PDB file of C-alpha atoms in Angstrom:
ATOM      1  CA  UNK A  71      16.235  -3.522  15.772  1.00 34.00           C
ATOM      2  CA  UNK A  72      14.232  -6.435  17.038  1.00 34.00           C
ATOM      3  CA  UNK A  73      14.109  -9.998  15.670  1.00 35.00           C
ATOM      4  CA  UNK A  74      11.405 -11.895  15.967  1.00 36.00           C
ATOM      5  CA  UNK A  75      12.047 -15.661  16.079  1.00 35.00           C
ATOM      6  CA  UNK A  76      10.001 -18.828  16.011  1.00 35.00           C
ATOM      7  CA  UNK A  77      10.566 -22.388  17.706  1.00 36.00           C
ATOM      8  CA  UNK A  78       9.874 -25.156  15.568  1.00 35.00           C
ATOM      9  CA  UNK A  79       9.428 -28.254  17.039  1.00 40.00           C
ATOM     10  CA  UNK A  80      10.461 -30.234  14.712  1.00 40.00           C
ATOM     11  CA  UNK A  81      13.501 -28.834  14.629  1.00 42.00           C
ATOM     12  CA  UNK A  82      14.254 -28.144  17.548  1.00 44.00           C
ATOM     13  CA  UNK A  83      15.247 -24.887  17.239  1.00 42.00           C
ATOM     14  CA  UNK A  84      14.988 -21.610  16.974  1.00 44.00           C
ATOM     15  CA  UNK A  85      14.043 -20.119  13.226  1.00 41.00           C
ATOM     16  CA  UNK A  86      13.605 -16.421  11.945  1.00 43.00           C
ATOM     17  CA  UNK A  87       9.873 -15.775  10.511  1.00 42.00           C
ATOM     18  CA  UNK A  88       8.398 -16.595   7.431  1.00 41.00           C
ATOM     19  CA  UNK A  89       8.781 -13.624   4.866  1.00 40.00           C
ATOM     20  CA  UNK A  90       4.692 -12.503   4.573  1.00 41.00           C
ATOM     21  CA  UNK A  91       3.733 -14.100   1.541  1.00 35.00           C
ATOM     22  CA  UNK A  92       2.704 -10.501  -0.044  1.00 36.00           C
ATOM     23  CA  UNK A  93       5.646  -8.926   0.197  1.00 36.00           C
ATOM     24  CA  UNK A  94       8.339  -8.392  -2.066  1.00 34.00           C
ATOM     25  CA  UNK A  95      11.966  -8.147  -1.104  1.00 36.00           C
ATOM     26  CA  UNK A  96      12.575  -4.621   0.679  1.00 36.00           C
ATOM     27  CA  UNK A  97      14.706  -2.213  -1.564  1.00 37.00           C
ATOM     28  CA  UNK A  98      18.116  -1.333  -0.436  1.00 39.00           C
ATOM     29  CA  UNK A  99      16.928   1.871  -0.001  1.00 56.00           C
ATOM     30  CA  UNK A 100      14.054   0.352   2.525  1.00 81.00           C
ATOM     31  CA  UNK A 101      11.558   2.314   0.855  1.00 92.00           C
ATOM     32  CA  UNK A 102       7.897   0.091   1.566  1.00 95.00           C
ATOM     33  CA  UNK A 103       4.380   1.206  -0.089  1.00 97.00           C
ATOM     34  CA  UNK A 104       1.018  -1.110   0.654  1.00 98.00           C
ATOM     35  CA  UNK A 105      -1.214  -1.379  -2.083  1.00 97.00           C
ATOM     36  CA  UNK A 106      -4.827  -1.992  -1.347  1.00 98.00           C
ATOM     37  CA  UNK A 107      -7.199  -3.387  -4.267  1.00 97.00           C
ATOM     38  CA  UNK A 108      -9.213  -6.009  -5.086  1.00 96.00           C
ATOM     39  CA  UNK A 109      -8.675  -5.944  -8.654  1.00 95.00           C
ATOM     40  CA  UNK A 110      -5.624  -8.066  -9.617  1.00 94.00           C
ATOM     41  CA  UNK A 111      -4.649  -6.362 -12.740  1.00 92.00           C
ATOM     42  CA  UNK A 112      -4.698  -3.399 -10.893  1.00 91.00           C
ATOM     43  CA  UNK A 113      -1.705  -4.350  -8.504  1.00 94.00           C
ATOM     44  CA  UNK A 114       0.043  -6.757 -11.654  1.00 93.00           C
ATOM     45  CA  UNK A 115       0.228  -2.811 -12.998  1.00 91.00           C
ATOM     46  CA  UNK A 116       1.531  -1.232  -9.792  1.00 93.00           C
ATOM     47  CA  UNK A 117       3.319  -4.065  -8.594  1.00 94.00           C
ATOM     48  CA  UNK A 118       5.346  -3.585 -11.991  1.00 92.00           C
ATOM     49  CA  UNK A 119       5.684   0.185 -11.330  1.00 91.00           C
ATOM     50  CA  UNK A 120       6.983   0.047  -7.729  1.00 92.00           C
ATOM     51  CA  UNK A 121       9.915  -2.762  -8.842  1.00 91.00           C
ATOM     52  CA  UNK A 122      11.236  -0.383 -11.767  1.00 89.00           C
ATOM     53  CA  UNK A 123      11.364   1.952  -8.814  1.00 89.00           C
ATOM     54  CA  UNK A 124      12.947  -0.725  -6.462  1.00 90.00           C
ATOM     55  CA  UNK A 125      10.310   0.600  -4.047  1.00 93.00           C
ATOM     56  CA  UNK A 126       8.822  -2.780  -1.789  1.00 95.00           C
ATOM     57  CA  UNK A 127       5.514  -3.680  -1.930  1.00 96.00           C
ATOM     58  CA  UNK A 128       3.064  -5.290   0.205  1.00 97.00           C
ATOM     59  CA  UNK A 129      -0.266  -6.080  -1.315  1.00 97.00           C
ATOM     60  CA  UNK A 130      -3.717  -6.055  -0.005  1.00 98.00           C
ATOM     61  CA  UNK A 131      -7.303  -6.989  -1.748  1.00 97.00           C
ATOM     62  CA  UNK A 132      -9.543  -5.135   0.732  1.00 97.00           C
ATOM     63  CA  UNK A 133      -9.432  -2.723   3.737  1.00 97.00           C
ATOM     64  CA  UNK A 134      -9.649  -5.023   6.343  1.00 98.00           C
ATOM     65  CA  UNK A 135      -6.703  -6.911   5.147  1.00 98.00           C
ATOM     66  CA  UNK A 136      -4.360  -3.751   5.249  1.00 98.00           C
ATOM     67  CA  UNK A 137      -5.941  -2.520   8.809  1.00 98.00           C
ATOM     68  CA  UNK A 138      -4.353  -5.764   9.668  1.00 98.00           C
ATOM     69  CA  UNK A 139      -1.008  -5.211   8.224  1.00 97.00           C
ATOM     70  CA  UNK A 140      -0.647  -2.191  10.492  1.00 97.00           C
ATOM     71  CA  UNK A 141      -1.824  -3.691  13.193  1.00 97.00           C
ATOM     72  CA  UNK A 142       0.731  -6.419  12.818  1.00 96.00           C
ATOM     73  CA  UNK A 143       3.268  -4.167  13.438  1.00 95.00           C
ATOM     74  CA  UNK A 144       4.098  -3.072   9.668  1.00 95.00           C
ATOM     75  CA  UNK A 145       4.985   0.177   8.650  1.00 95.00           C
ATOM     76  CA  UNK A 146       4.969   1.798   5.129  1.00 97.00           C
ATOM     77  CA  UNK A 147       5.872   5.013   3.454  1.00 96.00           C
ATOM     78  CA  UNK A 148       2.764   5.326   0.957  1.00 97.00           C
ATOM     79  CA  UNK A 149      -0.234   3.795   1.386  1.00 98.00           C
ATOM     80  CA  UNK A 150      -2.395   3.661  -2.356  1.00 97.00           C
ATOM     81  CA  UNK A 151      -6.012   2.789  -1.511  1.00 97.00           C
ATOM     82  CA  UNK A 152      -8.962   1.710  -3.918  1.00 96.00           C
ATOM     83  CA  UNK A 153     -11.977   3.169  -3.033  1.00 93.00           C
ATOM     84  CA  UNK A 154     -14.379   0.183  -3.806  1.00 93.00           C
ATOM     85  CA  UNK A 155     -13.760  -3.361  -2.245  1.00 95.00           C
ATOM     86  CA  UNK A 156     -15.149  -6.229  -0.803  1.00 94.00           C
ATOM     87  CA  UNK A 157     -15.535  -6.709   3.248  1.00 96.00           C
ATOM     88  CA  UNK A 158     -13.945  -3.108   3.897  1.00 97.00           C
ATOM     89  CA  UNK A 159     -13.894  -0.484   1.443  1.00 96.00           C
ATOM     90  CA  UNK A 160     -11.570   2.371   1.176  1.00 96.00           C
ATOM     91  CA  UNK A 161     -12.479   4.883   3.093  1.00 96.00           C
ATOM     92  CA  UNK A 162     -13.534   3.183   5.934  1.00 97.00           C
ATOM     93  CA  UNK A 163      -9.906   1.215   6.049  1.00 98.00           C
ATOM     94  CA  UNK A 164      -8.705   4.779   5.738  1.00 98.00           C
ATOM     95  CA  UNK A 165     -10.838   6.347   8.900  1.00 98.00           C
ATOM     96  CA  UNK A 166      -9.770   2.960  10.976  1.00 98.00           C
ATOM     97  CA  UNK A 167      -6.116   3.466   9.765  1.00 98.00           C
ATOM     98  CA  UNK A 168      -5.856   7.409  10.981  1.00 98.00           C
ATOM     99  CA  UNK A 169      -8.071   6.375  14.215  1.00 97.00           C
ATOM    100  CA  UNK A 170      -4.948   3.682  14.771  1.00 97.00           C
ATOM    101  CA  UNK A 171      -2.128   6.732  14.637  1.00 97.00           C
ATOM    102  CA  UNK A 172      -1.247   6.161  10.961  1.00 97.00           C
ATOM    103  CA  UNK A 173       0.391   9.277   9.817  1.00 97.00           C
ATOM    104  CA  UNK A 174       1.780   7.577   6.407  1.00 97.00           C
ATOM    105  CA  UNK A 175       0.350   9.031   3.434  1.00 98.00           C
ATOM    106  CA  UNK A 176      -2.888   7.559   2.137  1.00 98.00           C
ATOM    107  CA  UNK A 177      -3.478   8.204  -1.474  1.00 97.00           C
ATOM    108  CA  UNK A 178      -6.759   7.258  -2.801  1.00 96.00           C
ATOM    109  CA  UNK A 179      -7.133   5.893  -6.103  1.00 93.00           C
ATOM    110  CA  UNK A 180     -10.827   5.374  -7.868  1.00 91.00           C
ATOM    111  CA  UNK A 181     -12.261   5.246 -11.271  1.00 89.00           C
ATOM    112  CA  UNK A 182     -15.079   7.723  -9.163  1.00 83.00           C
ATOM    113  CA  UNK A 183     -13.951  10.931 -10.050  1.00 80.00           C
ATOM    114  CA  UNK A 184     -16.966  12.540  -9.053  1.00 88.00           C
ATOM    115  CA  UNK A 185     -16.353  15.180  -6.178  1.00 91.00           C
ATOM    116  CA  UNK A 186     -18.845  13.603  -3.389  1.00 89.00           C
ATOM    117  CA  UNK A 187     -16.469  11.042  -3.810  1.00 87.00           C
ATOM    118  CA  UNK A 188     -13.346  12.556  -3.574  1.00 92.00           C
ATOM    119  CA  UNK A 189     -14.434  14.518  -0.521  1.00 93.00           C
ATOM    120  CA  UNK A 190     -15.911  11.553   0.847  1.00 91.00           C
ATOM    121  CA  UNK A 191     -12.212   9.677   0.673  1.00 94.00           C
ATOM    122  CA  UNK A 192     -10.181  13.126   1.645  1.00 95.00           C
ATOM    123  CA  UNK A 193     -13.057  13.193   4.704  1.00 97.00           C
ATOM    124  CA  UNK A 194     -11.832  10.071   5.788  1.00 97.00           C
ATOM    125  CA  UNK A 195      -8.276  10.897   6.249  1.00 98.00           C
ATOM    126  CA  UNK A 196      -6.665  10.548   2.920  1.00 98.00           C
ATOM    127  CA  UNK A 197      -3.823  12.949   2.190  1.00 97.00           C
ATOM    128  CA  UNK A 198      -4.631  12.800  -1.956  1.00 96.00           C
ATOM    129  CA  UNK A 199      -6.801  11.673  -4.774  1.00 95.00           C
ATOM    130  CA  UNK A 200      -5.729  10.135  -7.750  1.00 94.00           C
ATOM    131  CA  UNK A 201      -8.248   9.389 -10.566  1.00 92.00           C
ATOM    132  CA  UNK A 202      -7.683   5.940 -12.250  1.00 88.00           C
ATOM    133  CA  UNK A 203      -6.371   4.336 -14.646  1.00 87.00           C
ATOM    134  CA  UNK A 204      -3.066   5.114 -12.626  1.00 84.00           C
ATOM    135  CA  UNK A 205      -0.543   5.607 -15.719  1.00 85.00           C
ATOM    136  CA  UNK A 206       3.176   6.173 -15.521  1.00 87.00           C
ATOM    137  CA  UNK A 207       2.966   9.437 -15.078  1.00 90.00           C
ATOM    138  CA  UNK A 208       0.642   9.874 -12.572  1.00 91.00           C
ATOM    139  CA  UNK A 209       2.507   7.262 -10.783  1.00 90.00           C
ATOM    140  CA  UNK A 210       5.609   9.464 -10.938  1.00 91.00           C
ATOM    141  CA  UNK A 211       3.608  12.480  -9.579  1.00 93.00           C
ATOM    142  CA  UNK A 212       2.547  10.341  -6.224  1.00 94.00           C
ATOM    143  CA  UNK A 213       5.986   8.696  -5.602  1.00 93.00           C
ATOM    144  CA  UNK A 214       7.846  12.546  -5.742  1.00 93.00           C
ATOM    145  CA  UNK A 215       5.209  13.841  -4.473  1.00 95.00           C
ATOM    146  CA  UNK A 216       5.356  11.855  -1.129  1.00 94.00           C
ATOM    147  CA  UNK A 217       9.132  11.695  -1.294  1.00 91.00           C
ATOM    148  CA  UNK A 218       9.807   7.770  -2.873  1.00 88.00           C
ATOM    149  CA  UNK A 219      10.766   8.921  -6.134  1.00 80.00           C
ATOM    150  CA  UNK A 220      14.493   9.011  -6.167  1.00 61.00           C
ATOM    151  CA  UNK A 221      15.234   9.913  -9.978  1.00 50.00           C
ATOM    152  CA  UNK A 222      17.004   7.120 -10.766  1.00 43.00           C
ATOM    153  CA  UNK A 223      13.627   5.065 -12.561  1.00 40.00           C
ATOM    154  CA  UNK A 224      16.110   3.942 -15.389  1.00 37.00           C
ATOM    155  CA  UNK A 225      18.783   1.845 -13.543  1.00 35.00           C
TER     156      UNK A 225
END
């Protein structure tokens, strides 16, 4: 594993990296999801759902934002994708992402439940479609679906 470290100067040494400020302490099991939505009661709601699962969770409020992410070097196990945001929407963070070499699951989640837009998410390279409001047990679906869900939700 590589370490990253930074000089500071006015310490004179060297330092380990900031933690990102999104991110949540990773999960002794090291499983990582990236949340991207603009709404913040939206990821209050997942962000609440992922640490009963002790699943870590880096947040994003548009497209752009998590196309960075990856291309920072940071890799996830589930991606969960709104469909409408501002500066990059869904599926075009989701075409850039797949054009980039992500192969991590990209689940899209919209209050659009009409088909032109599922297809028009699933076109893009997302693996699934989830209509919203995303409620517990939808949310258990996605994470044993894709392999986070480890059964123990109650410890």
């Amino acid at each position: 594993m590589h370490r990253l470290l930074f000089f500071s100067a006015a310490a004179g040494s060297l330092l380990p990296p900031p933690p990102p400020m999104a991110a949540l302490a990773i999960s002794s099991c090291g499983r990582r999801a990236l949340l991207v939505d603009d709404n913040v009661i939206n990821r209050m709601v997942v962000r609440k759902l992922m640490e009963e699962q002790g699943i870590a969770l880096e947040e994003a409020e548009n497209g752009k934002e998590a196309v960075e992410l990856v291309k920072e070097g940071r890799v996830f196990d589930l991606i969960l994708m709104d469909r409408e945001m501002p500066i990059m929407d869904g599926p075009q963070a989701t075409k850039q992402l797949r054009s980039l070499g992500v192969t991590t699951p990209i689940v899209a989640l919209s209050a659009d439940a009409m088909q032109s837009d599922k297809d028009s998410f699933l076109q893009a390279g997302a693996d699934d479609f989830v209509e919203k409001p995303l409620n517990i047990d939808k949310f258990a679906l996605v994470l044993t679906k894709y392999g986070l869900q480890d059964g123990q939700a109650d410890q």
